[in-house]
PDB file of C-alpha atoms in Angstrom:
ATOM      1  CA  MET A  12      13.717  11.720  -6.846  1.00  0.00           C
ATOM      2  CA  PRO A  13      12.792   9.779 -10.006  1.00  0.00           C
ATOM      3  CA  PHE A  14      10.616   6.757  -9.334  1.00  0.00           C
ATOM      4  CA  VAL A  15       8.700   4.059 -11.182  1.00  0.00           C
ATOM      5  CA  VAL A  16       5.202   2.940 -10.183  1.00  0.00           C
ATOM      6  CA  ILE A  17       4.337  -0.735 -10.635  1.00  0.00           C
ATOM      7  CA  ILE A  18       0.719  -1.784 -10.087  1.00  0.00           C
ATOM      8  CA  PRO A  19       0.157  -5.493  -9.350  1.00  0.00           C
ATOM      9  CA  ALA A  20      -3.260  -6.628 -10.589  1.00  0.00           C
ATOM     10  CA  ARG A  21      -4.883 -10.063 -10.467  1.00  0.00           C
ATOM     11  CA  LEU A  22      -8.409 -11.224 -11.285  1.00  0.00           C
ATOM     12  CA  ALA A  23      -8.579 -13.591  -8.311  1.00  0.00           C
ATOM     13  CA  SER A  24     -10.719 -11.766  -5.756  1.00  0.00           C
ATOM     14  CA  THR A  25     -13.072 -13.683  -3.486  1.00  0.00           C
ATOM     15  CA  ARG A  26     -15.263 -10.705  -2.593  1.00  0.00           C
ATOM     16  CA  LEU A  27     -15.259  -8.883  -5.934  1.00  0.00           C
ATOM     17  CA  PRO A  28     -14.566 -11.170  -8.901  1.00  0.00           C
ATOM     18  CA  ASN A  29     -12.831  -9.432 -11.826  1.00  0.00           C
ATOM     19  CA  LYS A  30     -12.260  -6.366  -9.663  1.00  0.00           C
ATOM     20  CA  PRO A  31      -9.423  -4.832 -11.759  1.00  0.00           C
ATOM     21  CA  LEU A  32     -11.750  -4.783 -14.783  1.00  0.00           C
ATOM     22  CA  ALA A  33     -14.726  -3.255 -12.956  1.00  0.00           C
ATOM     23  CA  ASP A  34     -16.085  -0.339 -14.985  1.00  0.00           C
ATOM     24  CA  LEU A  35     -15.492   3.102 -13.514  1.00  0.00           C
ATOM     25  CA  GLY A  36     -17.016   5.743 -15.729  1.00  0.00           C
ATOM     26  CA  GLY A  37     -16.193   3.898 -18.925  1.00  0.00           C
ATOM     27  CA  LYS A  38     -12.713   2.648 -18.029  1.00  0.00           C
ATOM     28  CA  PRO A  39     -11.523  -0.422 -16.098  1.00  0.00           C
ATOM     29  CA  MET A  40     -10.473   0.183 -12.511  1.00  0.00           C
ATOM     30  CA  VAL A  41      -6.856  -0.802 -13.159  1.00  0.00           C
ATOM     31  CA  VAL A  42      -6.666   1.827 -15.920  1.00  0.00           C
ATOM     32  CA  ARG A  43      -8.048   4.477 -13.568  1.00  0.00           C
ATOM     33  CA  VAL A  44      -5.379   3.527 -11.020  1.00  0.00           C
ATOM     34  CA  ALA A  45      -2.641   3.819 -13.646  1.00  0.00           C
ATOM     35  CA  GLU A  46      -3.941   7.217 -14.762  1.00  0.00           C
ATOM     36  CA  ARG A  47      -3.922   8.401 -11.170  1.00  0.00           C
ATOM     37  CA  ALA A  48      -0.362   7.156 -10.725  1.00  0.00           C
ATOM     38  CA  ALA A  49       0.739   9.031 -13.849  1.00  0.00           C
ATOM     39  CA  GLU A  50      -0.319  12.280 -12.149  1.00  0.00           C
ATOM     40  CA  SER A  51       2.270  11.687  -9.397  1.00  0.00           C
ATOM     41  CA  GLY A  52       5.228  12.637 -11.554  1.00  0.00           C
ATOM     42  CA  ALA A  53       6.402   9.041 -11.896  1.00  0.00           C
ATOM     43  CA  ALA A  54       8.942   8.444 -14.629  1.00  0.00           C
ATOM     44  CA  ARG A  55       7.020   5.344 -15.672  1.00  0.00           C
ATOM     45  CA  VAL A  56       3.812   3.508 -14.711  1.00  0.00           C
ATOM     46  CA  ILE A  57       3.488  -0.227 -15.404  1.00  0.00           C
ATOM     47  CA  VAL A  58       0.703  -2.675 -14.604  1.00  0.00           C
ATOM     48  CA  ALA A  59       2.003  -6.097 -13.541  1.00  0.00           C
ATOM     49  CA  THR A  60      -0.436  -8.913 -14.225  1.00  0.00           C
ATOM     50  CA  ASP A  61      -0.650 -12.615 -14.990  1.00  0.00           C
ATOM     51  CA  HIS A  62      -3.977 -12.402 -16.798  1.00  0.00           C
ATOM     52  CA  ALA A  63      -4.416 -11.702 -20.497  1.00  0.00           C
ATOM     53  CA  ALA A  64      -7.722  -9.854 -20.011  1.00  0.00           C
ATOM     54  CA  ILE A  65      -6.060  -7.278 -17.759  1.00  0.00           C
ATOM     55  CA  GLY A  66      -3.194  -6.957 -20.196  1.00  0.00           C
ATOM     56  CA  ALA A  67      -5.603  -6.376 -23.088  1.00  0.00           C
ATOM     57  CA  ALA A  68      -7.593  -3.777 -21.134  1.00  0.00           C
ATOM     58  CA  CYS A  69      -4.426  -1.846 -20.305  1.00  0.00           C
ATOM     59  CA  ALA A  70      -3.162  -2.000 -23.890  1.00  0.00           C
ATOM     60  CA  ALA A  71      -6.509  -0.732 -25.179  1.00  0.00           C
ATOM     61  CA  HIS A  72      -6.127   2.391 -23.054  1.00  0.00           C
ATOM     62  CA  GLY A  73      -2.441   3.014 -23.695  1.00  0.00           C
ATOM     63  CA  VAL A  74      -1.272   1.793 -20.279  1.00  0.00           C
ATOM     64  CA  GLU A  75       2.061  -0.039 -20.199  1.00  0.00           C
ATOM     65  CA  VAL A  76       1.700  -3.608 -19.005  1.00  0.00           C
ATOM     66  CA  CYS A  77       4.135  -6.383 -18.122  1.00  0.00           C
ATOM     67  CA  MET A  78       2.969 -10.002 -18.019  1.00  0.00           C
ATOM     68  CA  THR A  79       4.273 -12.009 -15.068  1.00  0.00           C
ATOM     69  CA  ARG A  80       4.317 -15.553 -13.771  1.00  0.00           C
ATOM     70  CA  THR A  81       1.127 -16.913 -12.215  1.00  0.00           C
ATOM     71  CA  ASP A  82       2.671 -18.412  -9.080  1.00  0.00           C
ATOM     72  CA  HIS A  83       3.697 -15.317  -7.100  1.00  0.00           C
ATOM     73  CA  PRO A  84       2.664 -15.519  -3.429  1.00  0.00           C
ATOM     74  CA  SER A  85       2.354 -11.724  -3.090  1.00  0.00           C
ATOM     75  CA  GLY A  86       2.213  -8.481  -5.022  1.00  0.00           C
ATOM     76  CA  THR A  87       5.730  -7.684  -3.833  1.00  0.00           C
ATOM     77  CA  ASP A  88       7.084 -10.764  -5.583  1.00  0.00           C
ATOM     78  CA  ARG A  89       5.173  -9.785  -8.709  1.00  0.00           C
ATOM     79  CA  ILE A  90       6.591  -6.258  -8.893  1.00  0.00           C
ATOM     80  CA  ALA A  91      10.089  -7.605  -8.184  1.00  0.00           C
ATOM     81  CA  GLU A  92       9.791  -9.770 -11.302  1.00  0.00           C
ATOM     82  CA  VAL A  93       8.752  -6.736 -13.356  1.00  0.00           C
ATOM     83  CA  ALA A  94      11.640  -4.643 -12.024  1.00  0.00           C
ATOM     84  CA  ARG A  95      14.035  -7.411 -13.126  1.00  0.00           C
ATOM     85  CA  LYS A  96      12.454  -7.595 -16.570  1.00  0.00           C
ATOM     86  CA  LEU A  97      12.811  -3.819 -16.928  1.00  0.00           C
ATOM     87  CA  HIS A  98      16.497  -4.068 -15.931  1.00  0.00           C
ATOM     88  CA  LEU A  99      16.072  -1.285 -13.390  1.00  0.00           C
ATOM     89  CA  ALA A 100      19.237  -0.095 -11.659  1.00  0.00           C
ATOM     90  CA  ASP A 101      19.901  -1.232  -8.099  1.00  0.00           C
ATOM     91  CA  ASP A 102      19.318   2.299  -6.794  1.00  0.00           C
ATOM     92  CA  ALA A 103      16.083   2.818  -8.762  1.00  0.00           C
ATOM     93  CA  VAL A 104      13.040   3.636  -6.607  1.00  0.00           C
ATOM     94  CA  VAL A 105       9.989   1.444  -7.188  1.00  0.00           C
ATOM     95  CA  VAL A 106       6.563   2.311  -5.789  1.00  0.00           C
ATOM     96  CA  ASN A 107       4.100  -0.535  -5.232  1.00  0.00           C
ATOM     97  CA  LEU A 108       0.561   0.772  -5.764  1.00  0.00           C
ATOM     98  CA  GLN A 109      -2.315  -1.662  -5.368  1.00  0.00           C
ATOM     99  CA  GLY A 110      -4.654  -2.025  -8.331  1.00  0.00           C
ATOM    100  CA  ASP A 111      -7.758  -1.230  -6.266  1.00  0.00           C
ATOM    101  CA  GLU A 112      -6.817   2.359  -5.352  1.00  0.00           C
ATOM    102  CA  PRO A 113      -8.454   4.476  -8.093  1.00  0.00           C
ATOM    103  CA  LEU A 114      -8.753   7.495  -5.789  1.00  0.00           C
ATOM    104  CA  ILE A 115      -5.192   7.499  -4.445  1.00  0.00           C
ATOM    105  CA  ASP A 116      -3.732  10.966  -3.913  1.00  0.00           C
ATOM    106  CA  PRO A 117      -0.964  11.297  -6.555  1.00  0.00           C
ATOM    107  CA  PRO A 118       1.357  13.504  -4.408  1.00  0.00           C
ATOM    108  CA  LEU A 119       1.317  10.774  -1.747  1.00  0.00           C
ATOM    109  CA  LEU A 120       3.159   8.462  -4.141  1.00  0.00           C
ATOM    110  CA  ALA A 121       5.898  11.033  -4.702  1.00  0.00           C
ATOM    111  CA  ALA A 122       6.164  11.833  -0.989  1.00  0.00           C
ATOM    112  CA  THR A 123       6.545   8.150  -0.106  1.00  0.00           C
ATOM    113  CA  ALA A 124       9.146   7.581  -2.827  1.00  0.00           C
ATOM    114  CA  ALA A 125      11.114  10.573  -1.523  1.00  0.00           C
ATOM    115  CA  GLN A 126      11.683   8.782   1.812  1.00  0.00           C
ATOM    116  CA  ILE A 127      14.059   6.302   0.161  1.00  0.00           C
ATOM    117  CA  SER A 128      17.755   6.988   0.687  1.00  0.00           C
ATOM    118  CA  ALA A 129      21.097   5.205   0.655  1.00  0.00           C
ATOM    119  CA  THR A 130      20.426   3.979   4.205  1.00  0.00           C
ATOM    120  CA  VAL A 131      16.641   3.490   4.025  1.00  0.00           C
ATOM    121  CA  PRO A 132      15.640   0.868   1.429  1.00  0.00           C
ATOM    122  CA  MET A 133      11.890   0.787   2.124  1.00  0.00           C
ATOM    123  CA  ALA A 134       9.212   3.401   2.822  1.00  0.00           C
ATOM    124  CA  THR A 135       5.486   3.630   3.422  1.00  0.00           C
ATOM    125  CA  CYS A 136       2.993   6.163   4.775  1.00  0.00           C
ATOM    126  CA  ALA A 137       0.425   6.743   7.506  1.00  0.00           C
ATOM    127  CA  HIS A 138      -2.197   9.185   8.764  1.00  0.00           C
ATOM    128  CA  ARG A 139      -3.566  10.055  12.200  1.00  0.00           C
ATOM    129  CA  LEU A 140      -6.650   8.386  13.648  1.00  0.00           C
ATOM    130  CA  HIS A 141      -9.299  10.379  15.495  1.00  0.00           C
ATOM    131  CA  GLU A 142     -11.875   7.710  16.346  1.00  0.00           C
ATOM    132  CA  ALA A 143     -11.606   4.958  18.964  1.00  0.00           C
ATOM    133  CA  ALA A 144     -13.557   2.584  16.704  1.00  0.00           C
ATOM    134  CA  ASP A 145     -10.800   2.825  14.105  1.00  0.00           C
ATOM    135  CA  ALA A 146      -8.031   2.440  16.665  1.00  0.00           C
ATOM    136  CA  PHE A 147      -9.567  -0.755  18.055  1.00  0.00           C
ATOM    137  CA  ASN A 148     -10.444  -2.219  14.651  1.00  0.00           C
ATOM    138  CA  PRO A 149      -8.002  -5.083  13.865  1.00  0.00           C
ATOM    139  CA  ASN A 150      -8.502  -4.440  10.152  1.00  0.00           C
ATOM    140  CA  VAL A 151      -7.007  -0.976  10.639  1.00  0.00           C
ATOM    141  CA  VAL A 152      -3.248  -1.473  10.891  1.00  0.00           C
ATOM    142  CA  LYS A 153      -1.396   0.846  13.257  1.00  0.00           C
ATOM    143  CA  VAL A 154       2.269   1.883  13.267  1.00  0.00           C
ATOM    144  CA  VAL A 155       4.545   3.536  15.830  1.00  0.00           C
ATOM    145  CA  LEU A 156       7.608   5.559  14.827  1.00  0.00           C
ATOM    146  CA  ASP A 157      10.960   6.539  16.270  1.00  0.00           C
ATOM    147  CA  GLN A 158      12.163  10.134  16.430  1.00  0.00           C
ATOM    148  CA  ALA A 159      13.534   9.912  12.888  1.00  0.00           C
ATOM    149  CA  GLY A 160      10.157   8.905  11.468  1.00  0.00           C
ATOM    150  CA  ARG A 161      11.056   5.264  10.965  1.00  0.00           C
ATOM    151  CA  ALA A 162       8.763   2.398  11.867  1.00  0.00           C
ATOM    152  CA  LEU A 163       9.306   0.681  15.199  1.00  0.00           C
ATOM    153  CA  TYR A 164       6.415  -1.738  14.781  1.00  0.00           C
ATOM    154  CA  PHE A 165       3.201  -2.370  12.857  1.00  0.00           C
ATOM    155  CA  SER A 166       0.239  -4.035  14.531  1.00  0.00           C
ATOM    156  CA  ARG A 167      -3.456  -4.746  14.281  1.00  0.00           C
ATOM    157  CA  ALA A 168      -3.629  -3.936  17.988  1.00  0.00           C
ATOM    158  CA  VAL A 169      -3.821  -0.424  19.424  1.00  0.00           C
ATOM    159  CA  ILE A 170      -0.261   0.930  19.650  1.00  0.00           C
ATOM    160  CA  PRO A 171       0.969   2.701  21.600  1.00  0.00           C
ATOM    161  CA  TRP A 172      -1.375   1.655  24.414  1.00  0.00           C
ATOM    162  CA  HIS A 173      -2.416   4.760  26.353  1.00  0.00           C
ATOM    163  CA  ARG A 174      -2.249   3.272  29.845  1.00  0.00           C
ATOM    164  CA  ASP A 175      -3.873   6.083  31.804  1.00  0.00           C
ATOM    165  CA  GLY A 176      -6.298   7.205  29.120  1.00  0.00           C
ATOM    166  CA  PHE A 177      -7.651   3.741  28.382  1.00  0.00           C
ATOM    167  CA  ALA A 178      -7.899   2.973  32.092  1.00  0.00           C
ATOM    168  CA  ALA A 179     -10.622   5.610  32.182  1.00  0.00           C
ATOM    169  CA  SER A 180     -12.398   4.583  28.960  1.00  0.00           C
ATOM    170  CA  ILE A 181     -11.829   2.753  25.711  1.00  0.00           C
ATOM    171  CA  LYS A 182     -14.803   4.394  23.993  1.00  0.00           C
ATOM    172  CA  LEU A 183     -13.003   7.664  23.295  1.00  0.00           C
ATOM    173  CA  LEU A 184      -9.404   8.442  22.405  1.00  0.00           C
ATOM    174  CA  PRO A 185      -7.648  10.410  25.157  1.00  0.00           C
ATOM    175  CA  PRO A 186      -7.101  14.115  24.393  1.00  0.00           C
ATOM    176  CA  GLY A 187      -4.056  14.627  22.184  1.00  0.00           C
ATOM    177  CA  TYR A 188      -3.657  10.901  21.519  1.00  0.00           C
ATOM    178  CA  MET A 189      -3.837  10.153  17.806  1.00  0.00           C
ATOM    179  CA  PRO A 190      -2.431   6.752  16.823  1.00  0.00           C
ATOM    180  CA  LEU A 191      -1.126   6.376  13.290  1.00  0.00           C
ATOM    181  CA  ARG A 192      -2.937   4.277  10.726  1.00  0.00           C
ATOM    182  CA  HIS A 193      -0.695   2.568   8.214  1.00  0.00           C
ATOM    183  CA  ILE A 194      -1.529   3.141   4.543  1.00  0.00           C
ATOM    184  CA  GLY A 195      -0.714   0.168   2.316  1.00  0.00           C
ATOM    185  CA  LEU A 196       1.488   2.030  -0.150  1.00  0.00           C
ATOM    186  CA  TYR A 197       5.174   1.086  -0.393  1.00  0.00           C
ATOM    187  CA  ALA A 198       8.365   2.289  -2.031  1.00  0.00           C
ATOM    188  CA  TYR A 199      11.575   0.282  -2.343  1.00  0.00           C
ATOM    189  CA  ARG A 200      15.111   0.722  -3.542  1.00  0.00           C
ATOM    190  CA  ASN A 201      15.294  -1.910  -6.265  1.00  0.00           C
ATOM    191  CA  ALA A 202      18.269  -3.787  -4.793  1.00  0.00           C
ATOM    192  CA  PHE A 203      16.240  -4.354  -1.631  1.00  0.00           C
ATOM    193  CA  LEU A 204      13.092  -5.200  -3.592  1.00  0.00           C
ATOM    194  CA  GLN A 205      14.987  -8.018  -5.304  1.00  0.00           C
ATOM    195  CA  ALA A 206      16.317  -9.338  -1.986  1.00  0.00           C
ATOM    196  CA  TYR A 207      13.050  -9.001  -0.076  1.00  0.00           C
ATOM    197  CA  PRO A 208      11.250 -12.121  -1.399  1.00  0.00           C
ATOM    198  CA  GLU A 209      14.254 -14.220  -0.377  1.00  0.00           C
ATOM    199  CA  LEU A 210      14.102 -13.111   3.273  1.00  0.00           C
ATOM    200  CA  ALA A 211      12.735 -15.737   5.638  1.00  0.00           C
ATOM    201  CA  VAL A 212       9.195 -15.139   6.851  1.00  0.00           C
ATOM    202  CA  SER A 213       9.305 -13.778  10.400  1.00  0.00           C
ATOM    203  CA  PRO A 214       7.231 -15.093  13.327  1.00  0.00           C
ATOM    204  CA  LEU A 215       5.760 -11.618  13.850  1.00  0.00           C
ATOM    205  CA  GLU A 216       4.670 -11.449  10.226  1.00  0.00           C
ATOM    206  CA  SER A 217       2.888 -14.775  10.603  1.00  0.00           C
ATOM    207  CA  ILE A 218       1.145 -13.744  13.831  1.00  0.00           C
ATOM    208  CA  GLU A 219      -0.036 -10.322  12.651  1.00  0.00           C
ATOM    209  CA  ALA A 220      -0.457 -11.282   8.964  1.00  0.00           C
ATOM    210  CA  LEU A 221       1.524  -8.160   8.038  1.00  0.00           C
ATOM    211  CA  GLU A 222       4.192  -8.678   5.405  1.00  0.00           C
ATOM    212  CA  GLN A 223       6.103  -5.464   6.203  1.00  0.00           C
ATOM    213  CA  LEU A 224       7.133  -6.909   9.587  1.00  0.00           C
ATOM    214  CA  ARG A 225       9.530  -9.153   7.675  1.00  0.00           C
ATOM    215  CA  ALA A 226      11.741  -6.168   6.859  1.00  0.00           C
ATOM    216  CA  LEU A 227      11.826  -4.953  10.475  1.00  0.00           C
ATOM    217  CA  TRP A 228      12.494  -8.465  11.764  1.00  0.00           C
ATOM    218  CA  HIS A 229      15.586  -8.702   9.568  1.00  0.00           C
ATOM    219  CA  GLY A 230      16.836  -5.276  10.627  1.00  0.00           C
ATOM    220  CA  TYR A 231      15.908  -3.147   7.603  1.00  0.00           C
ATOM    221  CA  PRO A 232      14.579   0.344   8.377  1.00  0.00           C
ATOM    222  CA  ILE A 233      11.239   1.511   6.991  1.00  0.00           C
ATOM    223  CA  ALA A 234      10.697   5.262   6.661  1.00  0.00           C
ATOM    224  CA  VAL A 235       7.123   6.448   7.168  1.00  0.00           C
ATOM    225  CA  PHE A 236       5.711   9.595   5.596  1.00  0.00           C
ATOM    226  CA  VAL A 237       2.858  10.988   7.720  1.00  0.00           C
ATOM    227  CA  THR A 238       0.167  12.765   5.733  1.00  0.00           C
ATOM    228  CA  GLU A 239      -2.296  15.075   7.443  1.00  0.00           C
ATOM    229  CA  THR A 240      -4.960  14.168   4.871  1.00  0.00           C
ATOM    230  CA  LYS A 241      -6.897  10.928   5.252  1.00  0.00           C
ATOM    231  CA  PRO A 242      -6.662   9.102   1.913  1.00  0.00           C
ATOM    232  CA  GLU A 243      -9.733   7.887   0.074  1.00  0.00           C
ATOM    233  CA  ALA A 244     -10.353   4.213   0.783  1.00  0.00           C
ATOM    234  CA  GLY A 245      -9.634   1.573  -1.828  1.00  0.00           C
ATOM    235  CA  VAL A 246     -12.099  -0.952  -3.222  1.00  0.00           C
ATOM    236  CA  ASP A 247     -12.580  -4.131  -1.203  1.00  0.00           C
ATOM    237  CA  THR A 248     -16.350  -4.576  -1.134  1.00  0.00           C
ATOM    238  CA  ALA A 249     -19.395  -4.018  -3.327  1.00  0.00           C
ATOM    239  CA  GLU A 250     -20.170  -0.952  -1.227  1.00  0.00           C
ATOM    240  CA  ASP A 251     -16.698   0.426  -1.930  1.00  0.00           C
ATOM    241  CA  LEU A 252     -17.215  -0.140  -5.636  1.00  0.00           C
ATOM    242  CA  ALA A 253     -20.524   1.727  -5.577  1.00  0.00           C
ATOM    243  CA  ARG A 254     -18.893   4.658  -3.761  1.00  0.00           C
ATOM    244  CA  VAL A 255     -16.043   4.893  -6.269  1.00  0.00           C
ATOM    245  CA  ARG A 256     -18.427   4.575  -9.205  1.00  0.00           C
ATOM    246  CA  ARG A 257     -20.294   7.633  -7.932  1.00  0.00           C
ATOM    247  CA  HIS A 258     -17.006   9.548  -8.056  1.00  0.00           C
ATOM    248  CA  PHE A 259     -16.465   8.644 -11.708  1.00  0.00           C
ATOM    249  CA  ALA A 260     -20.079   9.145 -12.776  1.00  0.00           C
ATOM    250  CA  PRO A 261     -20.445  11.624 -15.671  1.00  0.00           C
ATOM    251  CA  ASN A 262     -22.419  14.053 -13.518  1.00  0.00           C
ATOM    252  CA  ALA A 263     -20.064  13.826 -10.510  1.00  0.00           C
ATOM    253  CA  ALA A 264     -18.986  17.185  -9.154  1.00  0.00           C
TER     254      ALA A 264
END
């Protein structure tokens, strides 16, 4: 299925100022992300930004860029503006890839985009957890699915709760129990992407601080592709940046 990747990128980062422009082996991070996205088979890769420095960096490396308004409350709103400016068809598939994922697995983008159909306007992905510390970490978002592979709920809590297994211990995951970790990669049918910012914020979204709960609250299905490979982590901290820089070092294996 043809799809377009749009990468929202802003300079405003409290933990890592100027993160999209951080040097990774001689290229800005946002350029590395765009190059990775291009390997997915996407028909088009566009960086969406409100900052001239990011736009100039992309242009210098031949990456398509679209300047946006500065007042968007989320990356989803930002990519929706770009999709409108590009005059994408209602049934076009748009993948939202964060600008701090320079090690994203390109086939994962295509696999997530392929979950979109006439009846499923939104898709994301997940992988299995094997450690109790991850399952109980509120910064690790979990998801439970129905038999068709669609999301029933996303939560920062451990779901599903293994009643008998956790009654014995919460230090180890019970045998055979592998909760799913949500990966923050999304695909949308463009008609839904345009409608999404207009949906009222749901109480669950506010409680969990998880934007995707808005779609479920309003009755829209979200397909979830489950990958058996744990993706490389994105860049949120200085330690993350150092790890990714080692990957792009000239002498890296």
